[in-house]
mmCIF file of N, CA, C and O in Angstrom:
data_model
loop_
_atom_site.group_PDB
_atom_site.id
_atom_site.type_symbol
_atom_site.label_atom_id
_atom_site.label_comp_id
_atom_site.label_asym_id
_atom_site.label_seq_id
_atom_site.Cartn_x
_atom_site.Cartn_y
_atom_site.Cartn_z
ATOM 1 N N UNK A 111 -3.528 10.809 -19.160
ATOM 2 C CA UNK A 111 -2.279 10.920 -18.429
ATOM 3 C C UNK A 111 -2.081 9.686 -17.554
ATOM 4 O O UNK A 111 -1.789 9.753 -16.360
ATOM 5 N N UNK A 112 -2.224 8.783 -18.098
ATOM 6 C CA UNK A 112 -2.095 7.202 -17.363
ATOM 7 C C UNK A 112 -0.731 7.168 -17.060
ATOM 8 O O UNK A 112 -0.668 5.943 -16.964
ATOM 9 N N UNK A 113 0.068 7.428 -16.900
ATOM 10 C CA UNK A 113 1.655 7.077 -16.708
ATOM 11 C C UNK A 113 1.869 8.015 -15.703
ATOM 12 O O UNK A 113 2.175 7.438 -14.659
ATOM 13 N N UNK A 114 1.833 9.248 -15.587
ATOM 14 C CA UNK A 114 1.786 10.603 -14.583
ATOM 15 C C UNK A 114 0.618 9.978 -13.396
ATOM 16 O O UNK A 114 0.996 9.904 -12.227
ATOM 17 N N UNK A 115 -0.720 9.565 -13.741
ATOM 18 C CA UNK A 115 -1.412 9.228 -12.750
ATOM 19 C C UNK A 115 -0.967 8.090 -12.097
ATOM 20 O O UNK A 115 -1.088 7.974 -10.877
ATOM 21 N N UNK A 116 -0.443 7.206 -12.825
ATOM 22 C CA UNK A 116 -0.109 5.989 -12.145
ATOM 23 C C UNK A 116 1.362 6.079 -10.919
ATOM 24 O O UNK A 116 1.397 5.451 -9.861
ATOM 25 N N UNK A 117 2.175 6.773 -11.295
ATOM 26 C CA UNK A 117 3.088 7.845 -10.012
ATOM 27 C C UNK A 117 2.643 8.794 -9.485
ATOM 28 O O UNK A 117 3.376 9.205 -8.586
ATOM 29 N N UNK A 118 1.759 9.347 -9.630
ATOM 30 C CA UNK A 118 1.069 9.949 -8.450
ATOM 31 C C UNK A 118 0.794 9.118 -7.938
ATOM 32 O O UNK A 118 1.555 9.101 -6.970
ATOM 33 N N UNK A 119 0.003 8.089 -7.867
ATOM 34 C CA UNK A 119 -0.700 7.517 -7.052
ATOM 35 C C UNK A 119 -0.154 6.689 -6.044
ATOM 36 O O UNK A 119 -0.539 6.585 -4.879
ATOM 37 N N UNK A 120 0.934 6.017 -6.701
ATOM 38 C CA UNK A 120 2.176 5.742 -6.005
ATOM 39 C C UNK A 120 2.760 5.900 -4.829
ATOM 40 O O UNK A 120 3.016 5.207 -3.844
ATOM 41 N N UNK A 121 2.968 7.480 -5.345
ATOM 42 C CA UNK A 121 3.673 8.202 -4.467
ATOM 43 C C UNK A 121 2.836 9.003 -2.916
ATOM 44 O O UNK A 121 3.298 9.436 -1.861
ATOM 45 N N UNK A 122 1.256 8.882 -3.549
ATOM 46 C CA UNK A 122 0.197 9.117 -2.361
ATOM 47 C C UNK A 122 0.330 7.707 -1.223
ATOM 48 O O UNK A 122 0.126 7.686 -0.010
ATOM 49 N N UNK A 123 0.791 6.490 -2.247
ATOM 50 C CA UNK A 123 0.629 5.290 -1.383
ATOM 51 C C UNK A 123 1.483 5.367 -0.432
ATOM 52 O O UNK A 123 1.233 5.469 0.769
ATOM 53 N N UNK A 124 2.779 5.307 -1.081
ATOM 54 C CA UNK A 124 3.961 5.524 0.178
ATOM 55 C C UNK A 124 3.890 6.623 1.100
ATOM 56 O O UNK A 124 3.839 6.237 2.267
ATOM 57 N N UNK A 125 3.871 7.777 0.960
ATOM 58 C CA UNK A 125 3.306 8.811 1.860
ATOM 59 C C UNK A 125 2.490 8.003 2.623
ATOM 60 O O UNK A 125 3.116 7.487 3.549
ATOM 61 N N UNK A 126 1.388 7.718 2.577
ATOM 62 C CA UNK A 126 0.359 7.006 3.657
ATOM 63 C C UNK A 126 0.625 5.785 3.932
ATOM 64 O O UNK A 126 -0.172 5.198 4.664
ATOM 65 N N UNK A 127 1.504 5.252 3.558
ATOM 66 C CA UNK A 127 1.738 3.682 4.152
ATOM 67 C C UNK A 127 3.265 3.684 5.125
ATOM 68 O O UNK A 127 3.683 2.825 5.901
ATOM 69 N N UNK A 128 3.918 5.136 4.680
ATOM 70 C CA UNK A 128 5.060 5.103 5.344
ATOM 71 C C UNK A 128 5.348 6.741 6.294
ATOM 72 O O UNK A 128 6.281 7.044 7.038
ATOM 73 N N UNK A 129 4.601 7.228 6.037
ATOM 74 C CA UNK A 129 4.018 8.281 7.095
ATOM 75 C C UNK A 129 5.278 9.653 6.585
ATOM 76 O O UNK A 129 4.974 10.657 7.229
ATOM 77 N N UNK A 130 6.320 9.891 5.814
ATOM 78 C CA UNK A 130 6.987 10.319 5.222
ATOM 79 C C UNK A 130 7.324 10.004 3.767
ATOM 80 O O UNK A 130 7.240 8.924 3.183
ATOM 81 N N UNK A 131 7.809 11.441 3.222
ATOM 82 C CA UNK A 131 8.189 11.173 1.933
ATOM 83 C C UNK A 131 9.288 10.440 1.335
ATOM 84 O O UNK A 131 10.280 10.013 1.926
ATOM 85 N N UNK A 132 8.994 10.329 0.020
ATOM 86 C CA UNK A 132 10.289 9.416 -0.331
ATOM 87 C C UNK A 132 11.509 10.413 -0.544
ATOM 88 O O UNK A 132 11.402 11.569 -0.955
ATOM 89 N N UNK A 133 12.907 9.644 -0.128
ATOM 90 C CA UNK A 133 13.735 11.024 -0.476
ATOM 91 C C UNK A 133 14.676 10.943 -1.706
ATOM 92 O O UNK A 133 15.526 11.760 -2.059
ATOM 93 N N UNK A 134 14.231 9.454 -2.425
ATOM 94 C CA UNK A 134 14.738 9.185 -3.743
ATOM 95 C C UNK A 134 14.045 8.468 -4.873
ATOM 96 O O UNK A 134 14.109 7.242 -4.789
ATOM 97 N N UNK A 135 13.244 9.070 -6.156
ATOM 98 C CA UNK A 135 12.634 8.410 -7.359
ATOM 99 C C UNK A 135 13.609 7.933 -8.162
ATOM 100 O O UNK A 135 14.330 8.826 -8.607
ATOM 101 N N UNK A 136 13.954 6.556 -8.588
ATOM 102 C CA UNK A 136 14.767 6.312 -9.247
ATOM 103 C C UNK A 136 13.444 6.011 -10.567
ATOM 104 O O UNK A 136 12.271 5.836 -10.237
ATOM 105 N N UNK A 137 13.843 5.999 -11.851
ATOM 106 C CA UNK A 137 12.939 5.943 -12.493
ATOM 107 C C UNK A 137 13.746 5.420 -13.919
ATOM 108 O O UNK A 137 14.707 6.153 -14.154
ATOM 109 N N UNK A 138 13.587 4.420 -14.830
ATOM 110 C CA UNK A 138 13.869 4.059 -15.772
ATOM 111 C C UNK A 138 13.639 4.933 -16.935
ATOM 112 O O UNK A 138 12.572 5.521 -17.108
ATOM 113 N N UNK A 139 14.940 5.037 -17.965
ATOM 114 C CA UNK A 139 14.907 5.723 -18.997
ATOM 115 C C UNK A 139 13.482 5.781 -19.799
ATOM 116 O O UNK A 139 12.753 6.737 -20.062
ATOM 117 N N UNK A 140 13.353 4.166 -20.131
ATOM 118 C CA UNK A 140 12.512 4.239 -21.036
ATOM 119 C C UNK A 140 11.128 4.884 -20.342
ATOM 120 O O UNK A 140 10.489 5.730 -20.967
ATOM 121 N N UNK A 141 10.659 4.388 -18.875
ATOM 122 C CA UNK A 141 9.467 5.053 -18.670
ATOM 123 C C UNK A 141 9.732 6.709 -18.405
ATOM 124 O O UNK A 141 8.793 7.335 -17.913
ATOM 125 N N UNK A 142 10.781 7.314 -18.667
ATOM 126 C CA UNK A 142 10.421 8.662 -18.222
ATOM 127 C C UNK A 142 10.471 9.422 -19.769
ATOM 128 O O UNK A 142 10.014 10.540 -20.006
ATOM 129 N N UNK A 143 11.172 8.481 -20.785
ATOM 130 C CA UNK A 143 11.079 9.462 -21.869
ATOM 131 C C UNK A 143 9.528 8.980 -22.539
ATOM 132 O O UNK A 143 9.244 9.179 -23.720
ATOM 133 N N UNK A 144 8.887 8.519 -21.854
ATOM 134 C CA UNK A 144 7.214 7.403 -21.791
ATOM 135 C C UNK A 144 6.763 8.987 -21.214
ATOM 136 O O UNK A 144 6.679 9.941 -21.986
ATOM 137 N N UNK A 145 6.598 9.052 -20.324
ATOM 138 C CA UNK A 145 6.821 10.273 -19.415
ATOM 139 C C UNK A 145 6.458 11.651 -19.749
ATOM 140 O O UNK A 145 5.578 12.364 -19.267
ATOM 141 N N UNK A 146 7.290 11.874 -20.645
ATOM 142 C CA UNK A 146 7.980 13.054 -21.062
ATOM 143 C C UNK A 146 7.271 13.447 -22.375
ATOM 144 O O UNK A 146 7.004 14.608 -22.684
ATOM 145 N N UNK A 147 6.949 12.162 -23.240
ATOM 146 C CA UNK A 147 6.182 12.338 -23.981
ATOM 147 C C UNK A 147 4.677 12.871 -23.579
ATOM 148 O O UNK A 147 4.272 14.004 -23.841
ATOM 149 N N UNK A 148 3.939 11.883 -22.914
ATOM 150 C CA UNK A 148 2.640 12.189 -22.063
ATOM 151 C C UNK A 148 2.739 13.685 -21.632
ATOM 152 O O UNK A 148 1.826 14.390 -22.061
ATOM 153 N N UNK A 149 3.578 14.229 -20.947
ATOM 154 C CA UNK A 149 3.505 15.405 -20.242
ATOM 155 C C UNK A 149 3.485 16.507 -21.495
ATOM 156 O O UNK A 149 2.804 17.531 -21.444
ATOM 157 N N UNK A 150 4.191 16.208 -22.438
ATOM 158 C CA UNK A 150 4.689 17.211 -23.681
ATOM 159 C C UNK A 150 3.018 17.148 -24.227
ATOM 160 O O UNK A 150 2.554 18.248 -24.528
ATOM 161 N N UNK A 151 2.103 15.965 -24.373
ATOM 162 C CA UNK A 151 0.957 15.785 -25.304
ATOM 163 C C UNK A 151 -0.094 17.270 -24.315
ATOM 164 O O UNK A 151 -0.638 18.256 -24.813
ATOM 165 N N UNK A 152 -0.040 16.936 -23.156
ATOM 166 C CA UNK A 152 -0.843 17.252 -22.515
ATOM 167 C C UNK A 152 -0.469 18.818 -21.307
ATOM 168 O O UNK A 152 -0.951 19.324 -20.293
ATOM 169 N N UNK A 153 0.647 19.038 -22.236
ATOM 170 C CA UNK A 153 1.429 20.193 -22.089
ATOM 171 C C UNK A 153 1.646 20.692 -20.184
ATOM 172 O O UNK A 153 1.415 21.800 -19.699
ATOM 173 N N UNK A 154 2.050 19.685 -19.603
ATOM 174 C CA UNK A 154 1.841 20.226 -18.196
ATOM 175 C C UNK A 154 3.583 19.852 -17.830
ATOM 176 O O UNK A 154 4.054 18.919 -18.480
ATOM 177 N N UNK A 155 4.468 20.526 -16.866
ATOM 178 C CA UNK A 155 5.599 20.365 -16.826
ATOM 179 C C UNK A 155 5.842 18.655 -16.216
ATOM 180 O O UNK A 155 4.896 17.891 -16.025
ATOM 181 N N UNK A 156 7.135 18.327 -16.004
ATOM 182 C CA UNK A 156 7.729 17.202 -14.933
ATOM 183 C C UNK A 156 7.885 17.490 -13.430
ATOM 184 O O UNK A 156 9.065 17.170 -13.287
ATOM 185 N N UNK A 157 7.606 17.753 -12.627
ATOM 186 C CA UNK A 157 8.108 18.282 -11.412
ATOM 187 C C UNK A 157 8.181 17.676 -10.266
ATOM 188 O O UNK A 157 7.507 18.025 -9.297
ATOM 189 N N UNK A 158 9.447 16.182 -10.249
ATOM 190 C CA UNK A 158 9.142 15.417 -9.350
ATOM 191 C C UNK A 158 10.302 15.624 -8.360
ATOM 192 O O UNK A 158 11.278 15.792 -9.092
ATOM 193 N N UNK A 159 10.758 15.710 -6.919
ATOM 194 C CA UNK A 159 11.460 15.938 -6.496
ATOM 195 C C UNK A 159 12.982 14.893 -6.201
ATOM 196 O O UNK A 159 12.751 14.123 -5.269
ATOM 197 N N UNK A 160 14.017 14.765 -6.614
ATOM 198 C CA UNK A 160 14.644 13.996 -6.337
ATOM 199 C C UNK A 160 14.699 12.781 -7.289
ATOM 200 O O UNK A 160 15.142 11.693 -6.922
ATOM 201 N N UNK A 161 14.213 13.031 -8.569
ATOM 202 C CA UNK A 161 14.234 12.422 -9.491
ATOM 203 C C UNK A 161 15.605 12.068 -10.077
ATOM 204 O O UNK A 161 16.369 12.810 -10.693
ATOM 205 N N UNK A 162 15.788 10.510 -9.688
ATOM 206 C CA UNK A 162 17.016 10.238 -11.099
ATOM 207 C C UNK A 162 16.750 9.283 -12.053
ATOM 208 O O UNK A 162 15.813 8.509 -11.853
ATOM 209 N N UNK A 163 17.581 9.178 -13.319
ATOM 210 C CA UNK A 163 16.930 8.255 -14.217
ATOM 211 C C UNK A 163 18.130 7.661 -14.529
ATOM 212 O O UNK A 163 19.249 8.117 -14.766
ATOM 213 N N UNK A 164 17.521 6.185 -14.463
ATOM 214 C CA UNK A 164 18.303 5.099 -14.577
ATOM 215 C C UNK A 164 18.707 3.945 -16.029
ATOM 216 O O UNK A 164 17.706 3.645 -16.679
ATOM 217 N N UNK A 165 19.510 3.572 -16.332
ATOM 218 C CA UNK A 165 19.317 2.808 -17.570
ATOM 219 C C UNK A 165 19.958 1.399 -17.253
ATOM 220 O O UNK A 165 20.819 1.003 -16.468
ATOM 221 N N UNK A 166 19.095 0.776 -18.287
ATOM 222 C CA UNK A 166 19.459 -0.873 -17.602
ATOM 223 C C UNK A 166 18.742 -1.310 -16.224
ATOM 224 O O UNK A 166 19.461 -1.789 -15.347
ATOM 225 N N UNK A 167 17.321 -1.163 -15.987
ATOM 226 C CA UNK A 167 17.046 -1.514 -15.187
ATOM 227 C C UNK A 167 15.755 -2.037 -15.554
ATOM 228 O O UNK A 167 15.159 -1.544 -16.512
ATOM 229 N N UNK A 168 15.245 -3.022 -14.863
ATOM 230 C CA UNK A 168 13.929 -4.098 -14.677
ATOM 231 C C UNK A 168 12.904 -3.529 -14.188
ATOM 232 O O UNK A 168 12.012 -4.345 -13.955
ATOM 233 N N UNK A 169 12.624 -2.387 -13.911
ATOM 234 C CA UNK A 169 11.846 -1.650 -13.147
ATOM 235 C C UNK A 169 11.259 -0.152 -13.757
ATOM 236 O O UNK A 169 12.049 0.768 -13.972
ATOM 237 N N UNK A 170 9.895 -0.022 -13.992
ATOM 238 C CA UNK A 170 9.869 1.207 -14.516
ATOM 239 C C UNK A 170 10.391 2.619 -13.269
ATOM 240 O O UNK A 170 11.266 3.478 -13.384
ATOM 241 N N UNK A 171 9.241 2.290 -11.950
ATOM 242 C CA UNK A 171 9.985 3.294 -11.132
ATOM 243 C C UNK A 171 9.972 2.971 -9.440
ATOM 244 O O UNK A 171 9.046 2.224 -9.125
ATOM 245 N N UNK A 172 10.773 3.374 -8.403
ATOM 246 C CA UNK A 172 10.669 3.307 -7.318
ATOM 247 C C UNK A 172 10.781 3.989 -6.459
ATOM 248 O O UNK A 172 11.468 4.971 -6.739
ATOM 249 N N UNK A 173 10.390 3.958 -5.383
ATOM 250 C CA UNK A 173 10.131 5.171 -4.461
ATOM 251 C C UNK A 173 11.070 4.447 -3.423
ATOM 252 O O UNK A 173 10.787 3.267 -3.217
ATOM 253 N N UNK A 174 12.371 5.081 -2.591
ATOM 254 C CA UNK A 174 13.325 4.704 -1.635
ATOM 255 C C UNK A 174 13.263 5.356 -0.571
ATOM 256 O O UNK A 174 13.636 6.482 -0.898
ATOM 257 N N UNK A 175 13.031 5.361 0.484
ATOM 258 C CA UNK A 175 13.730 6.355 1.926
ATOM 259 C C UNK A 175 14.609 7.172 1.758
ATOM 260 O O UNK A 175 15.050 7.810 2.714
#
């Protein structure tokens, strides 16, 4: 689950580097249907809060205020 772990981990960073949560995941098409696949292999749901997905963007994902 390298793609799921790698946003978790992320998202532990900002939490502890910014002492609150993020209150917007913007996240690129291609990495969430990346994503989506991984989660489907390994049968565990998506459950990220405030998730939107973006197309046309340079960025797989980001965490905003």
């Amino acid at each position: 689950m390298e793609l799921m772990d790698r946003l978790r981990d992320a998202i532990t960073d900002y939490i502890q580097e910014n002492g609150v949560e993020y209150r917007r995941l913007l996240v690129s098409r291609t990495f969430y249907t990346k994503l989506e696949k991984e989660a489907e292999e390994h049968d565990v749901p998506i459950d990220l809060p405030n998730l939107e997905i973006k197309d046309n963007v340079d960025y797989d994902f980001k965490l905003l205020p």
